[in-house]
């Protein structure tokens, strides 16, 4: 083990140091969170093939056995009913106290666990903007939110300062789950402990403060900001919050009222009793969180909206699949997006997706996209459904066709949950599950 790191953590933990060191030889906690966009935790408990132990971190979060394998290949995972997530990671999003209709920004959103949890709190209302500056990680974020059925969402890949300047004063809630030195992930990534250095911790702290400064600009008056990391260093946690409060005196540190974890540490103007820490001794892999409110006046950016008429090629599809037209549509090149909110025109922010990607116009005909069928707000309204048996489900997930003597597009379901779609040609349902999602 990295002795420099151990000396560093001993100064933080004092009498709890030995207990912490003992946890490093234990396997990491494993868990899953039920996606309430698609079903309730009670409903999932009745069908779960895995033994579940409810965690104290969130009402939909469970511990699962370290011995469970290939959960990601199970139809429940592919259908977006669950998100594999270390249980303590589910504790952060609740601190934002998201209300229906809120505009919410997740500024460092990949891989998407917290964004999908925030989307569940909004439940198809308001707006969720999920940003990830790294393009490769942003594509993972997009894929995960698509699987989880998130629709009222803008996925972006921009520098935080660019996005927050263009959408200044627009958000009721902002989450900064900041990139950090990852001390809470050392059991998962042993190399990270070997590579740990105080220089890296300090570099992370500088970046975290810059991100928080951008988040400040995005907040409305009385907007709530939650700052979180998965590391233990005071330099990246209480010290960053202290520096942020010193630079923004209209921000107020609020109490995190929780029955999990433990209080943080006093540092500068930060009252340690108001922030929250989770250590492995608390049955989590490590988190810090602080909750703040903006008391000062905020000038809101004037955002323009854009709208496109629904192309004729798609109208019959929507009537056939949903029995009605979408509330709003937007065409970008040949791709058609649908949503419940007016599409925003963002000129400086790099937008990867806005709303639900319904499909695209190909050779003067409309071809639907996987996202249209996975979107939770569409799922209960889909009129053309094919309920697969277990053998058909296995074949579908491997990319095979299924014998069927009707024509048209069908949502392919197992136990009532949509896994994707297929196109009937009168003989077979031709598989439209994206190749990257098929089991091998």
Tab-separated table of C-alpha atoms in Angstrom:
chain	number	residue	atom	x	y	z
A	1	UNK	CA	0.000	0.000	0.000
A	2	UNK	CA	1.024	3.595	-0.620
A	3	UNK	CA	2.550	4.679	2.702
A	4	UNK	CA	2.304	8.379	1.851
A	5	UNK	CA	-1.431	7.957	1.334
A	6	UNK	CA	-1.807	6.038	4.596
A	7	UNK	CA	-0.046	8.838	6.506
A	8	UNK	CA	-2.396	11.324	4.806
A	9	UNK	CA	-5.587	9.420	5.697
A	10	UNK	CA	-4.384	8.785	9.269
A	11	UNK	CA	-4.305	12.548	9.862
A	12	UNK	CA	-7.970	12.665	8.811
A	13	UNK	CA	-9.303	9.603	10.628
A	14	UNK	CA	-7.260	9.538	13.858
A	15	UNK	CA	-8.799	6.824	16.054
A	16	UNK	CA	-10.785	5.386	13.118
A	17	UNK	CA	-7.632	4.792	11.074
A	18	UNK	CA	-7.198	1.113	12.011
A	19	UNK	CA	-10.838	0.363	11.261
A	20	UNK	CA	-10.423	2.004	7.849
A	21	UNK	CA	-7.261	0.049	7.024
A	22	UNK	CA	-9.060	-3.181	7.912
A	23	UNK	CA	-11.754	-2.394	5.322
A	24	UNK	CA	-9.156	-2.177	2.525
A	25	UNK	CA	-8.753	-5.953	2.559
A	26	UNK	CA	-12.502	-6.497	2.153
A	27	UNK	CA	-14.313	-6.634	-1.195
A	28	UNK	CA	-16.084	-3.484	-2.345
A	29	UNK	CA	-19.799	-3.182	-1.678
A	30	UNK	CA	-22.034	-3.982	-4.635
A	31	UNK	CA	-25.522	-2.675	-5.208
A	32	UNK	CA	-28.311	-1.721	-7.533
A	33	UNK	CA	-30.893	1.035	-7.615
A	34	UNK	CA	-34.409	0.469	-8.897
A	35	UNK	CA	-35.440	2.884	-11.654
A	36	UNK	CA	-38.725	4.372	-10.458
A	37	UNK	CA	-39.336	5.829	-13.922
A	38	UNK	CA	-40.243	2.269	-14.911
A	39	UNK	CA	-41.455	0.515	-11.742
A	40	UNK	CA	-41.543	0.878	-7.968
A	41	UNK	CA	-39.095	-0.689	-5.549
A	42	UNK	CA	-41.920	-2.837	-4.140
A	43	UNK	CA	-42.735	-4.110	-7.623
A	44	UNK	CA	-39.108	-4.961	-8.282
A	45	UNK	CA	-38.713	-6.784	-4.961
A	46	UNK	CA	-41.487	-9.162	-6.063
A	47	UNK	CA	-39.744	-10.115	-9.323
A	48	UNK	CA	-36.061	-9.810	-8.430
A	49	UNK	CA	-34.075	-13.015	-9.049
A	50	UNK	CA	-31.365	-11.687	-6.724
A	51	UNK	CA	-31.291	-11.486	-2.950
A	52	UNK	CA	-31.702	-7.831	-1.998
A	53	UNK	CA	-30.832	-5.973	1.201
A	54	UNK	CA	-32.241	-2.455	1.456
A	55	UNK	CA	-29.545	0.167	2.091
A	56	UNK	CA	-29.870	3.190	4.368
A	57	UNK	CA	-28.736	5.550	1.596
A	58	UNK	CA	-31.848	5.684	-0.605
A	59	UNK	CA	-35.312	4.108	-0.618
A	60	UNK	CA	-34.640	2.370	-3.975
A	61	UNK	CA	-31.044	1.316	-3.286
A	62	UNK	CA	-30.055	-2.229	-2.356
A	63	UNK	CA	-26.975	-4.257	-1.517
A	64	UNK	CA	-26.497	-7.356	-3.651
A	65	UNK	CA	-24.208	-10.328	-3.161
A	66	UNK	CA	-20.604	-9.959	-4.278
A	67	UNK	CA	-21.023	-13.370	-5.892
A	68	UNK	CA	-23.689	-12.315	-8.392
A	69	UNK	CA	-22.436	-12.379	-11.972
A	70	UNK	CA	-23.572	-11.023	-15.342
A	71	UNK	CA	-26.397	-8.895	-13.954
A	72	UNK	CA	-25.744	-6.516	-16.838
A	73	UNK	CA	-26.883	-9.215	-19.274
A	74	UNK	CA	-30.209	-9.823	-17.530
A	75	UNK	CA	-33.369	-8.562	-19.299
A	76	UNK	CA	-34.225	-6.417	-16.269
A	77	UNK	CA	-30.968	-4.500	-16.707
A	78	UNK	CA	-31.336	-4.193	-20.477
A	79	UNK	CA	-34.910	-2.922	-19.976
A	80	UNK	CA	-33.606	-0.162	-17.692
A	81	UNK	CA	-35.383	-1.379	-14.571
A	82	UNK	CA	-32.181	-1.173	-12.537
A	83	UNK	CA	-28.897	0.717	-12.438
A	84	UNK	CA	-25.864	-1.052	-10.996
A	85	UNK	CA	-24.524	1.368	-8.410
A	86	UNK	CA	-22.541	1.146	-5.192
A	87	UNK	CA	-25.232	1.912	-2.581
A	88	UNK	CA	-23.713	5.025	-0.990
A	89	UNK	CA	-23.563	6.711	-4.417
A	90	UNK	CA	-27.363	6.890	-4.340
A	91	UNK	CA	-27.296	9.190	-1.295
A	92	UNK	CA	-26.212	12.340	-3.132
A	93	UNK	CA	-29.083	13.129	-5.537
A	94	UNK	CA	-31.708	13.161	-2.763
A	95	UNK	CA	-29.936	16.087	-1.097
A	96	UNK	CA	-31.001	18.349	-3.979
A	97	UNK	CA	-34.647	17.974	-2.906
A	98	UNK	CA	-35.776	18.038	-6.546
A	99	UNK	CA	-39.397	19.117	-7.049
A	100	UNK	CA	-41.619	18.430	-10.087
A	101	UNK	CA	-41.105	21.107	-12.709
A	102	UNK	CA	-37.602	22.069	-11.544
A	103	UNK	CA	-34.795	22.803	-13.981
A	104	UNK	CA	-31.894	20.632	-12.838
A	105	UNK	CA	-28.258	20.629	-13.977
A	106	UNK	CA	-25.929	17.670	-13.424
A	107	UNK	CA	-22.655	19.321	-14.355
A	108	UNK	CA	-20.282	16.306	-14.234
A	109	UNK	CA	-22.800	13.627	-15.090
A	110	UNK	CA	-21.019	10.550	-16.520
A	111	UNK	CA	-21.620	7.665	-16.268
A	112	UNK	CA	-25.229	8.659	-15.492
A	113	UNK	CA	-26.269	7.055	-12.212
A	114	UNK	CA	-27.072	10.316	-10.462
A	115	UNK	CA	-28.650	11.866	-13.585
A	116	UNK	CA	-31.018	8.916	-13.963
A	117	UNK	CA	-31.945	9.282	-10.289
A	118	UNK	CA	-32.634	13.004	-10.758
A	119	UNK	CA	-34.764	12.204	-13.820
A	120	UNK	CA	-36.825	9.819	-11.696
A	121	UNK	CA	-37.430	12.617	-9.172
A	122	UNK	CA	-38.607	14.948	-11.957
A	123	UNK	CA	-40.798	12.189	-13.456
A	124	UNK	CA	-41.178	13.665	-16.965
A	125	UNK	CA	-41.588	17.266	-15.731
A	126	UNK	CA	-39.255	20.250	-15.789
A	127	UNK	CA	-35.883	19.817	-17.471
A	128	UNK	CA	-32.721	17.882	-16.723
A	129	UNK	CA	-29.445	18.938	-18.344
A	130	UNK	CA	-26.736	16.276	-18.038
A	131	UNK	CA	-23.248	17.465	-18.968
A	132	UNK	CA	-19.975	15.604	-19.354
A	133	UNK	CA	-16.946	17.431	-20.731
A	134	UNK	CA	-15.128	14.255	-21.856
A	135	UNK	CA	-16.718	13.164	-25.152
A	136	UNK	CA	-16.043	9.435	-24.698
A	137	UNK	CA	-17.587	9.453	-21.232
A	138	UNK	CA	-20.431	11.627	-22.546
A	139	UNK	CA	-21.365	8.869	-25.004
A	140	UNK	CA	-21.481	6.366	-22.111
A	141	UNK	CA	-23.737	8.840	-20.271
A	142	UNK	CA	-26.014	9.076	-23.310
A	143	UNK	CA	-26.238	5.288	-23.622
A	144	UNK	CA	-27.051	4.790	-19.938
A	145	UNK	CA	-29.750	7.488	-19.875
A	146	UNK	CA	-31.280	6.008	-23.024
A	147	UNK	CA	-31.433	2.564	-21.387
A	148	UNK	CA	-32.955	4.040	-18.229
A	149	UNK	CA	-35.736	5.650	-20.265
A	150	UNK	CA	-34.851	9.292	-19.622
A	151	UNK	CA	-36.588	11.589	-22.113
A	152	UNK	CA	-37.043	15.144	-20.751
A	153	UNK	CA	-33.311	15.671	-20.883
A	154	UNK	CA	-30.590	17.578	-22.703
A	155	UNK	CA	-27.256	15.754	-22.869
A	156	UNK	CA	-24.293	18.044	-23.436
A	157	UNK	CA	-20.513	17.782	-23.696
A	158	UNK	CA	-19.191	21.238	-22.891
A	159	UNK	CA	-16.820	22.985	-20.543
A	160	UNK	CA	-18.750	23.851	-17.366
A	161	UNK	CA	-18.061	27.582	-17.686
A	162	UNK	CA	-19.379	27.682	-21.271
A	163	UNK	CA	-22.621	25.870	-20.434
A	164	UNK	CA	-23.236	27.786	-17.207
A	165	UNK	CA	-22.622	31.136	-18.861
A	166	UNK	CA	-25.086	30.387	-21.659
A	167	UNK	CA	-27.696	29.150	-19.155
A	168	UNK	CA	-26.884	31.595	-16.362
A	169	UNK	CA	-29.500	31.852	-13.622
A	170	UNK	CA	-31.696	29.156	-15.192
A	171	UNK	CA	-31.480	26.276	-12.729
A	172	UNK	CA	-33.397	25.543	-9.533
A	173	UNK	CA	-30.963	22.741	-8.665
A	174	UNK	CA	-27.339	22.059	-9.619
A	175	UNK	CA	-25.311	18.956	-8.810
A	176	UNK	CA	-21.520	19.026	-8.984
A	177	UNK	CA	-20.345	15.448	-8.473
A	178	UNK	CA	-16.816	16.569	-9.118
A	179	UNK	CA	-13.899	14.660	-10.617
A	180	UNK	CA	-11.567	13.871	-7.741
A	181	UNK	CA	-8.594	11.812	-6.571
A	182	UNK	CA	-10.977	8.887	-6.020
A	183	UNK	CA	-9.764	7.757	-2.609
A	184	UNK	CA	-13.138	6.120	-2.034
A	185	UNK	CA	-12.613	3.904	-5.095
A	186	UNK	CA	-9.249	2.389	-4.111
A	187	UNK	CA	-10.744	-1.060	-3.464
A	188	UNK	CA	-12.097	-1.061	-7.018
A	189	UNK	CA	-8.979	0.473	-8.594
A	190	UNK	CA	-5.843	-0.585	-6.692
A	191	UNK	CA	-3.576	1.194	-9.180
A	192	UNK	CA	-5.176	4.488	-8.169
A	193	UNK	CA	-3.837	4.029	-4.631
A	194	UNK	CA	-0.368	3.229	-5.942
A	195	UNK	CA	-0.429	6.367	-8.115
A	196	UNK	CA	-1.894	8.607	-5.388
A	197	UNK	CA	-0.007	11.808	-4.616
A	198	UNK	CA	-0.641	15.004	-2.707
A	199	UNK	CA	0.116	16.926	-5.901
A	200	UNK	CA	-2.811	15.188	-7.612
A	201	UNK	CA	-5.109	15.974	-4.673
A	202	UNK	CA	-4.197	19.673	-4.870
A	203	UNK	CA	-4.658	19.735	-8.657
A	204	UNK	CA	-8.122	18.191	-8.226
A	205	UNK	CA	-9.029	20.816	-5.621
A	206	UNK	CA	-8.167	23.643	-8.027
A	207	UNK	CA	-10.321	22.097	-10.764
A	208	UNK	CA	-13.196	21.448	-8.348
A	209	UNK	CA	-13.241	25.092	-7.249
A	210	UNK	CA	-13.379	26.241	-10.896
A	211	UNK	CA	-16.336	23.926	-11.556
A	212	UNK	CA	-18.174	25.233	-8.476
A	213	UNK	CA	-17.619	28.816	-9.634
A	214	UNK	CA	-19.306	27.895	-12.923
A	215	UNK	CA	-22.168	26.173	-11.100
A	216	UNK	CA	-22.750	29.347	-9.094
A	217	UNK	CA	-23.442	31.241	-12.306
A	218	UNK	CA	-26.054	28.679	-13.402
A	219	UNK	CA	-28.098	28.913	-10.179
A	220	UNK	CA	-31.298	30.886	-9.770
A	221	UNK	CA	-31.952	32.941	-6.661
A	222	UNK	CA	-32.764	30.442	-3.880
A	223	UNK	CA	-31.383	27.687	-6.093
A	224	UNK	CA	-29.774	24.726	-4.339
A	225	UNK	CA	-26.275	23.434	-5.114
A	226	UNK	CA	-24.963	20.065	-3.948
A	227	UNK	CA	-21.221	19.432	-4.138
A	228	UNK	CA	-20.003	15.867	-3.822
A	229	UNK	CA	-16.892	13.763	-4.311
A	230	UNK	CA	-15.898	10.127	-3.828
A	231	UNK	CA	-12.721	11.028	-1.957
A	232	UNK	CA	-11.674	11.631	1.664
A	233	UNK	CA	-9.121	14.466	1.407
A	234	UNK	CA	-10.131	17.579	3.312
A	235	UNK	CA	-8.321	19.551	0.600
A	236	UNK	CA	-10.925	18.362	-1.953
A	237	UNK	CA	-13.936	18.536	0.332
A	238	UNK	CA	-14.356	20.959	3.233
A	239	UNK	CA	-11.474	23.153	2.004
A	240	UNK	CA	-13.011	23.530	-1.467
A	241	UNK	CA	-16.383	24.437	0.049
A	242	UNK	CA	-14.661	26.957	2.348
A	243	UNK	CA	-12.883	28.621	-0.592
A	244	UNK	CA	-16.137	28.709	-2.560
A	245	UNK	CA	-18.062	30.323	0.327
A	246	UNK	CA	-15.339	32.935	0.772
A	247	UNK	CA	-15.615	33.926	-2.893
A	248	UNK	CA	-19.435	33.837	-2.940
A	249	UNK	CA	-20.754	35.349	0.320
A	250	UNK	CA	-24.365	35.098	-0.908
A	251	UNK	CA	-24.086	31.291	-0.738
A	252	UNK	CA	-25.194	29.665	2.510
A	253	UNK	CA	-24.193	26.211	3.736
A	254	UNK	CA	-27.263	24.170	4.669
A	255	UNK	CA	-27.553	21.241	7.036
A	256	UNK	CA	-27.643	17.770	5.495
A	257	UNK	CA	-30.135	15.962	7.673
A	258	UNK	CA	-29.297	12.284	7.161
A	259	UNK	CA	-29.204	9.086	9.179
A	260	UNK	CA	-26.320	7.608	7.187
A	261	UNK	CA	-22.590	8.266	7.371
A	262	UNK	CA	-21.131	10.832	9.738
A	263	UNK	CA	-20.466	14.553	10.077
A	264	UNK	CA	-17.520	16.149	8.315
A	265	UNK	CA	-14.755	18.341	9.708
A	266	UNK	CA	-14.673	22.005	10.667
A	267	UNK	CA	-12.520	23.943	8.222
A	268	UNK	CA	-12.429	27.723	7.873
A	269	UNK	CA	-16.042	28.905	7.692
A	270	UNK	CA	-17.342	25.357	7.087
A	271	UNK	CA	-19.268	23.884	10.014
A	272	UNK	CA	-18.401	20.191	9.784
A	273	UNK	CA	-21.693	19.161	11.367
A	274	UNK	CA	-23.557	20.462	8.289
A	275	UNK	CA	-21.706	18.397	5.669
A	276	UNK	CA	-21.770	14.619	5.347
A	277	UNK	CA	-19.108	11.972	4.884
A	278	UNK	CA	-19.358	8.256	4.185
A	279	UNK	CA	-16.481	5.882	4.894
A	280	UNK	CA	-16.238	2.117	4.306
A	281	UNK	CA	-16.954	1.705	8.029
A	282	UNK	CA	-20.407	3.183	7.223
A	283	UNK	CA	-21.130	0.416	4.671
A	284	UNK	CA	-20.319	2.594	1.681
A	285	UNK	CA	-17.204	3.058	-0.448
A	286	UNK	CA	-16.664	6.724	0.300
A	287	UNK	CA	-18.520	9.978	-0.361
A	288	UNK	CA	-18.544	13.584	0.736
A	289	UNK	CA	-21.428	15.978	0.186
A	290	UNK	CA	-22.286	19.583	1.010
A	291	UNK	CA	-25.551	21.411	0.340
A	292	UNK	CA	-25.690	25.151	-0.326
A	293	UNK	CA	-28.320	27.735	-1.283
A	294	UNK	CA	-27.909	30.933	-3.293
A	295	UNK	CA	-29.439	33.835	-1.403
A	296	UNK	CA	-28.279	36.614	-3.729
A	297	UNK	CA	-29.992	37.929	-6.840
A	298	UNK	CA	-29.318	36.086	-10.079
A	299	UNK	CA	-29.842	37.404	-13.597
A	300	UNK	CA	-31.364	34.732	-15.831
A	301	UNK	CA	-30.119	34.273	-19.371
A	302	UNK	CA	-32.682	34.828	-22.102
A	303	UNK	CA	-32.992	31.472	-23.857
A	304	UNK	CA	-34.581	31.086	-27.260
A	305	UNK	CA	-36.657	28.112	-28.274
A	306	UNK	CA	-36.833	26.382	-31.625
A	307	UNK	CA	-39.487	24.176	-33.109
A	308	UNK	CA	-39.867	22.185	-36.302
A	309	UNK	CA	-43.030	20.840	-37.851
A	310	UNK	CA	-43.349	17.085	-37.634
A	311	UNK	CA	-42.389	15.641	-41.042
A	312	UNK	CA	-45.205	13.984	-42.969
A	313	UNK	CA	-43.222	10.734	-43.070
A	314	UNK	CA	-43.426	10.472	-39.236
A	315	UNK	CA	-47.055	11.484	-38.614
A	316	UNK	CA	-48.545	8.084	-39.476
A	317	UNK	CA	-45.895	6.367	-37.316
A	318	UNK	CA	-46.834	8.354	-34.205
A	319	UNK	CA	-50.554	7.802	-34.748
A	320	UNK	CA	-49.923	4.085	-35.167
A	321	UNK	CA	-47.574	3.720	-32.192
A	322	UNK	CA	-48.955	6.244	-29.670
A	323	UNK	CA	-52.364	7.199	-31.020
A	324	UNK	CA	-51.372	10.873	-30.857
A	325	UNK	CA	-48.761	13.356	-31.969
A	326	UNK	CA	-45.858	14.446	-29.719
A	327	UNK	CA	-46.141	17.759	-27.887
A	328	UNK	CA	-43.016	19.217	-29.517
A	329	UNK	CA	-40.795	18.075	-32.362
A	330	UNK	CA	-37.390	19.186	-33.583
A	331	UNK	CA	-35.550	18.185	-36.749
A	332	UNK	CA	-31.745	18.268	-36.867
A	333	UNK	CA	-30.569	17.246	-40.312
A	334	UNK	CA	-32.580	14.037	-40.924
A	335	UNK	CA	-33.068	13.131	-37.234
A	336	UNK	CA	-36.356	13.796	-35.437
A	337	UNK	CA	-36.474	14.527	-31.698
A	338	UNK	CA	-39.635	14.696	-29.576
A	339	UNK	CA	-40.194	16.144	-26.108
A	340	UNK	CA	-42.721	17.631	-23.686
A	341	UNK	CA	-40.866	20.959	-23.395
A	342	UNK	CA	-40.121	23.537	-26.055
A	343	UNK	CA	-36.700	22.725	-27.551
A	344	UNK	CA	-33.984	25.165	-26.511
A	345	UNK	CA	-31.624	26.833	-28.940
A	346	UNK	CA	-28.158	26.572	-27.393
A	347	UNK	CA	-25.521	28.141	-29.620
A	348	UNK	CA	-22.333	27.793	-27.563
A	349	UNK	CA	-23.062	24.590	-25.658
A	350	UNK	CA	-22.312	21.309	-27.433
A	351	UNK	CA	-25.599	19.383	-27.418
A	352	UNK	CA	-25.436	15.629	-28.057
A	353	UNK	CA	-29.155	15.004	-27.668
A	354	UNK	CA	-32.239	16.993	-26.699
A	355	UNK	CA	-35.365	15.058	-25.822
A	356	UNK	CA	-36.118	11.621	-27.258
A	357	UNK	CA	-34.454	10.605	-30.504
A	358	UNK	CA	-37.584	9.260	-32.209
A	359	UNK	CA	-35.948	8.280	-35.486
A	360	UNK	CA	-34.745	9.601	-38.808
A	361	UNK	CA	-35.882	10.140	-42.371
A	362	UNK	CA	-34.169	7.614	-44.660
A	363	UNK	CA	-34.974	7.668	-48.369
A	364	UNK	CA	-38.249	9.527	-47.765
A	365	UNK	CA	-39.462	7.101	-45.106
A	366	UNK	CA	-39.364	7.308	-41.297
A	367	UNK	CA	-37.268	4.752	-39.413
A	368	UNK	CA	-37.671	4.753	-35.610
A	369	UNK	CA	-34.817	4.707	-33.110
A	370	UNK	CA	-34.283	2.466	-30.054
A	371	UNK	CA	-34.636	5.509	-27.756
A	372	UNK	CA	-38.265	6.054	-28.805
A	373	UNK	CA	-39.243	2.635	-27.442
A	374	UNK	CA	-37.071	2.775	-24.316
A	375	UNK	CA	-38.298	6.214	-23.186
A	376	UNK	CA	-40.302	5.706	-19.991
A	377	UNK	CA	-42.836	8.400	-20.884
A	378	UNK	CA	-43.716	6.461	-24.061
A	379	UNK	CA	-43.605	2.946	-22.647
A	380	UNK	CA	-47.094	2.733	-21.157
A	381	UNK	CA	-48.622	4.397	-24.241
A	382	UNK	CA	-47.160	2.091	-26.891
A	383	UNK	CA	-50.041	0.498	-28.779
A	384	UNK	CA	-48.211	-2.190	-30.766
A	385	UNK	CA	-46.557	-4.602	-28.343
A	386	UNK	CA	-45.275	-8.140	-28.679
A	387	UNK	CA	-44.938	-10.068	-25.418
A	388	UNK	CA	-42.075	-12.549	-25.694
A	389	UNK	CA	-41.769	-15.808	-23.835
A	390	UNK	CA	-38.462	-16.676	-22.194
A	391	UNK	CA	-37.067	-18.499	-25.222
A	392	UNK	CA	-38.047	-15.671	-27.593
A	393	UNK	CA	-36.562	-13.112	-25.205
A	394	UNK	CA	-33.201	-14.916	-25.249
A	395	UNK	CA	-33.276	-15.053	-29.037
A	396	UNK	CA	-34.194	-11.376	-29.320
A	397	UNK	CA	-31.337	-10.319	-27.052
A	398	UNK	CA	-28.938	-12.277	-29.268
A	399	UNK	CA	-30.182	-10.446	-32.361
A	400	UNK	CA	-32.340	-13.208	-33.877
A	401	UNK	CA	-35.653	-12.871	-35.718
A	402	UNK	CA	-38.972	-14.181	-34.356
A	403	UNK	CA	-41.693	-15.754	-36.488
A	404	UNK	CA	-44.712	-13.438	-36.726
A	405	UNK	CA	-47.293	-12.892	-39.450
A	406	UNK	CA	-48.083	-9.187	-39.017
A	407	UNK	CA	-46.455	-6.123	-40.521
A	408	UNK	CA	-45.257	-2.945	-38.846
A	409	UNK	CA	-43.180	-1.868	-35.865
A	410	UNK	CA	-43.617	-3.566	-32.488
A	411	UNK	CA	-42.272	-2.904	-29.007
A	412	UNK	CA	-40.612	-6.152	-27.911
A	413	UNK	CA	-41.570	-6.848	-24.304
A	414	UNK	CA	-40.716	-9.381	-21.631
A	415	UNK	CA	-42.902	-9.530	-18.521
A	416	UNK	CA	-44.456	-6.281	-19.766
A	417	UNK	CA	-41.170	-4.345	-19.967
A	418	UNK	CA	-39.814	-3.027	-23.258
A	419	UNK	CA	-36.391	-4.322	-24.338
A	420	UNK	CA	-36.326	-2.782	-27.815
A	421	UNK	CA	-38.275	-3.036	-31.048
A	422	UNK	CA	-38.641	-5.073	-34.218
A	423	UNK	CA	-40.221	-4.670	-37.632
A	424	UNK	CA	-42.715	-7.229	-38.897
A	425	UNK	CA	-42.531	-8.081	-42.599
A	426	UNK	CA	-45.421	-10.578	-42.594
A	427	UNK	CA	-43.177	-13.558	-41.885
A	428	UNK	CA	-40.747	-12.477	-39.162
A	429	UNK	CA	-40.177	-9.742	-36.619
A	430	UNK	CA	-36.836	-8.411	-37.801
A	431	UNK	CA	-34.628	-7.504	-34.871
A	432	UNK	CA	-33.823	-3.790	-34.422
A	433	UNK	CA	-31.925	-4.085	-31.133
A	434	UNK	CA	-28.725	-2.018	-31.568
A	435	UNK	CA	-25.807	-4.328	-32.292
A	436	UNK	CA	-23.804	-2.932	-29.398
A	437	UNK	CA	-26.526	-4.086	-26.968
A	438	UNK	CA	-26.870	-7.626	-28.273
A	439	UNK	CA	-25.599	-10.476	-26.142
A	440	UNK	CA	-22.801	-12.613	-27.533
